[in-house]
PDB file of C-alpha atoms in Angstrom:
ATOM      1  CA  ALA N   1      25.335  13.915  91.659  1.00 78.00           C
ATOM      2  CA  ARG N   2      23.511  15.506  94.579  1.00 81.00           C
ATOM      3  CA  ARG N   3      26.556  17.623  95.456  1.00 84.00           C
ATOM      4  CA  LEU N   4      26.982  18.746  91.829  1.00 85.00           C
ATOM      5  CA  ASP N   5      23.293  19.640  91.620  1.00 82.00           C
ATOM      6  CA  GLU N   6      23.555  21.690  94.815  1.00 82.00           C
ATOM      7  CA  MET N   7      26.668  23.445  93.511  1.00 84.00           C
ATOM      8  CA  LEU N   8      24.944  24.294  90.216  1.00 82.00           C
ATOM      9  CA  GLY N   9      22.118  25.778  92.267  1.00 78.00           C
ATOM     10  CA  GLY N  10      24.580  28.073  94.047  1.00 78.00           C
ATOM     11  CA  ALA N  11      24.645  26.267  97.389  1.00 78.00           C
ATOM     12  CA  HIS N  12      27.821  26.638  99.392  1.00 74.00           C
ATOM     13  CA  THR N  13      29.429  23.253  99.993  1.00 72.00           C
ATOM     14  CA  PRO N  14      32.174  23.080 102.644  1.00 73.00           C
ATOM     15  CA  ASP N  15      33.506  19.872 101.061  1.00 75.00           C
ATOM     16  CA  PRO N  16      36.921  19.828  99.381  1.00 80.00           C
ATOM     17  CA  PRO N  17      37.174  20.705  95.673  1.00 83.00           C
ATOM     18  CA  LEU N  18      35.948  18.157  93.130  1.00 86.00           C
ATOM     19  CA  GLY N  19      38.734  15.828  92.090  1.00 86.00           C
ATOM     20  CA  ALA N  20      39.773  12.310  91.123  1.00 88.00           C
ATOM     21  CA  ALA N  21      37.572  10.553  93.695  1.00 87.00           C
ATOM     22  CA  GLU N  22      34.472  12.367  92.400  1.00 86.00           C
ATOM     23  CA  ARG N  23      35.408  11.555  88.794  1.00 88.00           C
ATOM     24  CA  GLU N  24      35.722   7.867  89.713  1.00 89.00           C
ATOM     25  CA  THR N  25      32.335   7.939  91.479  1.00 86.00           C
ATOM     26  CA  CYS N  26      30.684   9.638  88.490  1.00 85.00           C
ATOM     27  CA  THR N  27      32.196   7.148  86.051  1.00 85.00           C
ATOM     28  CA  ALA N  28      30.884   4.240  88.146  1.00 87.00           C
ATOM     29  CA  GLY N  29      27.426   5.855  88.328  1.00 83.00           C
ATOM     30  CA  VAL N  30      27.291   6.401  84.579  1.00 84.00           C
ATOM     31  CA  ASP N  31      28.365   2.805  83.931  1.00 85.00           C
ATOM     32  CA  ALA N  32      25.560   1.586  86.217  1.00 84.00           C
ATOM     33  CA  LEU N  33      22.965   3.743  84.413  1.00 83.00           C
ATOM     34  CA  ARG N  34      23.927   2.667  80.878  1.00 82.00           C
ATOM     35  CA  GLN N  35      21.548  -0.291  81.088  1.00 82.00           C
ATOM     36  CA  LEU N  36      18.654   2.204  81.082  1.00 82.00           C
ATOM     37  CA  LEU N  37      19.549   3.200  77.539  1.00 88.00           C
ATOM     38  CA  GLU N  38      18.026   0.049  76.050  1.00 86.00           C
ATOM     39  CA  ALA N  39      14.751   1.943  75.527  1.00 86.00           C
ATOM     40  CA  VAL N  40      16.403   4.898  73.744  1.00 90.00           C
ATOM     41  CA  GLY N  41      16.004   4.818  69.982  1.00 90.00           C
ATOM     42  CA  ARG N  42      17.294   6.747  67.006  1.00 88.00           C
ATOM     43  CA  HIS N  43      15.866  10.303  66.756  1.00 86.00           C
ATOM     44  CA  ASP N  44      14.389  10.182  70.289  1.00 90.00           C
ATOM     45  CA  VAL N  45      14.691  13.358  72.336  1.00 91.00           C
ATOM     46  CA  VAL N  46      15.948  12.538  75.824  1.00 92.00           C
ATOM     47  CA  VAL N  47      15.488  15.244  78.465  1.00 92.00           C
ATOM     48  CA  VAL N  48      17.805  14.809  81.451  1.00 92.00           C
ATOM     49  CA  HIS N  49      17.360  16.685  84.712  1.00 89.00           C
ATOM     50  CA  ASP N  50      20.465  16.166  86.821  1.00 87.00           C
ATOM     51  CA  PRO N  51      24.250  16.035  86.424  1.00 88.00           C
ATOM     52  CA  LEU N  52      24.546  12.237  86.625  1.00 86.00           C
ATOM     53  CA  THR N  53      22.067  11.541  83.837  1.00 88.00           C
ATOM     54  CA  ALA N  54      23.579  14.398  81.795  1.00 90.00           C
ATOM     55  CA  MET N  55      26.841  12.443  81.921  1.00 89.00           C
ATOM     56  CA  LEU N  56      25.083   9.769  79.832  1.00 90.00           C
ATOM     57  CA  ALA N  57      24.939  12.219  76.900  1.00 90.00           C
ATOM     58  CA  PRO N  58      27.732  10.576  74.853  1.00 90.00           C
ATOM     59  CA  SER N  59      26.089   7.138  75.173  1.00 90.00           C
ATOM     60  CA  ILE N  60      22.676   8.567  74.278  1.00 91.00           C
ATOM     61  CA  ARG N  61      24.126  10.331  71.222  1.00 90.00           C
ATOM     62  CA  ASP N  62      25.815   7.083  70.171  1.00 90.00           C
ATOM     63  CA  ARG N  63      22.311   5.576  69.939  1.00 90.00           C
ATOM     64  CA  GLY N  64      21.296   8.376  67.521  1.00 90.00           C
ATOM     65  CA  ALA N  65      19.123  10.310  69.987  1.00 91.00           C
ATOM     66  CA  HIS N  66      19.145  14.000  70.914  1.00 91.00           C
ATOM     67  CA  VAL N  67      20.134  15.041  74.458  1.00 92.00           C
ATOM     68  CA  VAL N  68      18.526  18.031  76.165  1.00 93.00           C
ATOM     69  CA  TRP N  69      19.499  19.020  79.703  1.00 93.00           C
ATOM     70  CA  HIS N  70      16.819  20.870  81.681  1.00 91.00           C
ATOM     71  CA  VAL N  71      19.092  22.970  83.880  1.00 88.00           C
ATOM     72  CA  ARG N  72      18.082  24.810  87.017  1.00 78.00           C
ATOM     73  CA  LEU N  73      20.421  27.769  87.329  1.00 70.00           C
ATOM     74  CA  ALA N  74      21.533  29.573  90.454  1.00 63.00           C
ATOM     75  CA  ARG N  75      19.676  32.782  91.209  1.00 60.00           C
ATOM     76  CA  ALA N  76      22.013  35.792  90.969  1.00 49.00           C
ATOM     77  CA  ARG N  77      24.589  34.502  93.433  1.00 56.00           C
ATOM     78  CA  ALA N  78      28.208  35.314  92.888  1.00 63.00           C
ATOM     79  CA  THR N  79      29.644  32.139  94.393  1.00 73.00           C
ATOM     80  CA  PRO N  80      32.387  29.934  92.975  1.00 79.00           C
ATOM     81  CA  GLU N  81      30.407  26.697  93.376  1.00 82.00           C
ATOM     82  CA  PRO N  82      28.439  26.844  90.092  1.00 83.00           C
ATOM     83  CA  ARG N  83      31.627  27.640  88.165  1.00 83.00           C
ATOM     84  CA  GLU N  84      33.463  24.717  89.782  1.00 87.00           C
ATOM     85  CA  ALA N  85      30.569  22.344  89.059  1.00 86.00           C
ATOM     86  CA  TRP N  86      30.369  23.425  85.378  1.00 85.00           C
ATOM     87  CA  ALA N  87      34.145  23.032  85.017  1.00 87.00           C
ATOM     88  CA  PHE N  88      33.936  19.512  86.476  1.00 88.00           C
ATOM     89  CA  LEU N  89      30.978  18.552  84.258  1.00 88.00           C
ATOM     90  CA  GLY N  90      32.549  19.954  81.079  1.00 87.00           C
ATOM     91  CA  ARG N  91      34.550  16.789  80.432  1.00 84.00           C
ATOM     92  CA  TYR N  92      31.418  14.613  80.689  1.00 83.00           C
ATOM     93  CA  THR N  93      28.842  16.671  78.804  1.00 85.00           C
ATOM     94  CA  PRO N  94      30.236  17.785  75.424  1.00 85.00           C
ATOM     95  CA  ALA N  95      27.540  15.720  73.686  1.00 87.00           C
ATOM     96  CA  VAL N  96      24.600  17.645  75.187  1.00 91.00           C
ATOM     97  CA  ASP N  97      22.692  19.106  72.240  1.00 90.00           C
ATOM     98  CA  ALA N  98      20.849  21.821  74.165  1.00 91.00           C
ATOM     99  CA  TYR N  99      20.579  23.305  77.620  1.00 92.00           C
ATOM    100  CA  VAL N 100      16.999  24.301  78.429  1.00 91.00           C
ATOM    101  CA  ILE N 101      15.979  26.654  81.210  1.00 88.00           C
ATOM    102  CA  ALA N 102      12.477  27.678  82.259  1.00 86.00           C
ATOM    103  CA  TRP N 103      11.321  30.512  84.489  1.00 84.00           C
ATOM    104  CA  ARG N 104       8.211  32.525  85.340  1.00 83.00           C
ATOM    105  CA  GLU N 105       7.821  36.262  85.483  1.00 86.00           C
ATOM    106  CA  PRO N 106       4.884  38.244  86.840  1.00 84.00           C
ATOM    107  CA  PHE N 107       2.956  40.107  84.171  1.00 80.00           C
ATOM    108  CA  GLY N 108       0.199  42.543  85.003  1.00 77.00           C
ATOM    109  CA  HIS N 109      -2.278  41.962  87.805  1.00 79.00           C
ATOM    110  CA  GLY N 110      -1.858  38.405  89.057  1.00 76.00           C
ATOM    111  CA  ALA N 111      -0.839  37.032  85.656  1.00 81.00           C
ATOM    112  CA  ALA N 112       2.478  35.416  84.819  1.00 83.00           C
ATOM    113  CA  VAL N 113       4.489  34.542  81.737  1.00 86.00           C
ATOM    114  CA  GLU N 114       6.356  31.250  81.454  1.00 84.00           C
ATOM    115  CA  HIS N 115       9.602  31.410  79.470  1.00 87.00           C
ATOM    116  CA  VAL N 116      11.310  28.323  78.040  1.00 89.00           C
ATOM    117  CA  ALA N 117      14.698  28.898  76.405  1.00 90.00           C
ATOM    118  CA  ALA N 118      17.127  26.495  74.745  1.00 90.00           C
ATOM    119  CA  VAL N 119      20.807  27.182  74.203  1.00 89.00           C
ATOM    120  CA  MET N 120      22.224  25.000  71.417  1.00 88.00           C
ATOM    121  CA  PRO N 121      26.016  25.398  71.452  1.00 85.00           C
ATOM    122  CA  ALA N 122      26.783  23.265  68.376  1.00 80.00           C
ATOM    123  CA  VAL N 123      24.679  25.450  66.074  1.00 80.00           C
ATOM    124  CA  ASP N 124      25.204  28.768  67.904  1.00 82.00           C
ATOM    125  CA  ARG N 125      21.476  29.203  68.413  1.00 85.00           C
ATOM    126  CA  VAL N 126      19.217  30.296  71.230  1.00 86.00           C
ATOM    127  CA  ALA N 127      15.468  29.776  70.961  1.00 86.00           C
ATOM    128  CA  GLU N 128      12.810  30.995  73.383  1.00 88.00           C
ATOM    129  CA  LYS N 129       9.089  30.359  73.765  1.00 88.00           C
ATOM    130  CA  ASP N 130       6.832  32.510  75.954  1.00 88.00           C
ATOM    131  CA  VAL N 131       3.321  31.538  77.071  1.00 85.00           C
ATOM    132  CA  ALA N 132       0.781  32.777  79.580  1.00 84.00           C
ATOM    133  CA  ALA N 133       1.322  30.720  82.724  1.00 78.00           C
ATOM    134  CA  GLU N 134      -1.457  28.985  84.618  1.00 73.00           C
ATOM    135  CA  PRO N 135      -1.520  29.151  88.409  1.00 69.00           C
ATOM    136  CA  ALA N 136       0.774  26.591  90.066  1.00 64.00           C
ATOM    137  CA  GLY N 137      -0.660  23.113  90.328  1.00 56.00           C
ATOM    138  CA  ARG N 138      -3.032  23.389  87.348  1.00 66.00           C
ATOM    139  CA  ASN N 139      -2.666  21.433  84.135  1.00 69.00           C
ATOM    140  CA  ASP N 140      -1.178  23.868  81.628  1.00 74.00           C
ATOM    141  CA  PRO N 141      -1.606  22.927  77.941  1.00 82.00           C
ATOM    142  CA  ALA N 142       0.146  26.133  76.793  1.00 79.00           C
ATOM    143  CA  ARG N 143       3.240  25.143  78.790  1.00 80.00           C
ATOM    144  CA  ASP N 144       3.157  21.670  77.219  1.00 85.00           C
ATOM    145  CA  ILE N 145       2.968  23.248  73.759  1.00 85.00           C
ATOM    146  CA  ALA N 146       5.890  25.586  74.535  1.00 85.00           C
ATOM    147  CA  TRP N 147       8.027  22.667  75.705  1.00 86.00           C
ATOM    148  CA  SER N 148       7.047  20.473  72.737  1.00 88.00           C
ATOM    149  CA  SER N 149       7.827  23.295  70.325  1.00 87.00           C
ATOM    150  CA  MET N 150      11.189  23.915  72.000  1.00 86.00           C
ATOM    151  CA  LEU N 151      12.123  20.228  71.819  1.00 87.00           C
ATOM    152  CA  ALA N 152      11.100  20.170  68.143  1.00 87.00           C
ATOM    153  CA  ASP N 153      13.401  23.162  67.502  1.00 86.00           C
ATOM    154  CA  VAL N 154      16.284  21.307  69.139  1.00 85.00           C
ATOM    155  CA  ALA N 155      15.641  18.130  67.129  1.00 85.00           C
ATOM    156  CA  GLN N 156      15.397  20.114  63.877  1.00 84.00           C
ATOM    157  CA  GLU N 157      18.521  22.208  64.465  1.00 81.00           C
ATOM    158  CA  ASP N 158      20.671  19.479  65.980  1.00 70.00           C
ATOM    159  CA  ARG N 159      23.251  18.066  63.608  1.00 63.00           C
ATOM    160  CA  GLY N 160      21.955  20.318  60.841  1.00 58.00           C
ATOM    161  CA  GLN N 161      24.399  21.575  58.270  1.00 48.00           C
ATOM    162  CA  HIS N 162      23.517  25.175  57.422  1.00 47.00           C
ATOM    163  CA  VAL N 163      26.776  26.437  55.941  1.00 47.00           C
ATOM    164  CA  GLY N 164      25.814  28.845  53.172  1.00 47.00           C
ATOM    165  CA  GLY N 165      22.113  28.586  54.000  1.00 49.00           C
ATOM    166  CA  ARG N 166      19.531  25.833  54.006  1.00 49.00           C
ATOM    167  CA  LEU N 167      19.250  23.261  51.237  1.00 48.00           C
ATOM    168  CA  HIS N 168      16.225  23.529  48.970  1.00 49.00           C
ATOM    169  CA  PRO N 169      14.964  20.991  46.417  1.00 54.00           C
ATOM    170  CA  ARG N 170      16.027  21.545  42.838  1.00 53.00           C
ATOM    171  CA  PRO N 171      13.308  22.607  40.398  1.00 52.00           C
ATOM    172  CA  ALA N 172      11.852  19.808  38.244  1.00 57.00           C
ATOM    173  CA  VAL N 173      12.249  21.947  35.121  1.00 59.00           C
ATOM    174  CA  ALA N 174      15.598  23.399  34.095  1.00 55.00           C
ATOM    175  CA  ILE N 175      15.882  27.149  34.520  1.00 58.00           C
ATOM    176  CA  ARG N 176      16.484  28.966  31.214  1.00 58.00           C
TER     177      ARG N 176
END
């Protein structure tokens, strides 16, 4: 998991390509972690932060919960490592409901904006929340609200059937 996380971050790893031995190790790790799922209930939103816990996505979904992966992406590096890591993880993570990324950008004189974005592949949707960022190390209620709102969007959109538009209640009185 550590090697995959480093590869996703763009770090160059001189190790051989990911293969059968790594798949076996990941499968054993996921089997060992499954006992942690006892506390996961239906309609919970589980945020995972690393490749090994993201591999639990199918088991989490089987319990009726939503799976969100908070991904830390590589910064503008054109290296093959992130691509190799994503290709390796693809077989383990098809049940991830959303991939969430967060980043800060300077705005004006000493101010910053925090961006939180969710990519939801199953519903072809991207949602983003932007809030004024507090200086590092301070409790930031606006950031908490942005994250809560983003997770609510994921839970609402996940597994939703929107073919032909949203469903609306029928009127109580017949239309004439």
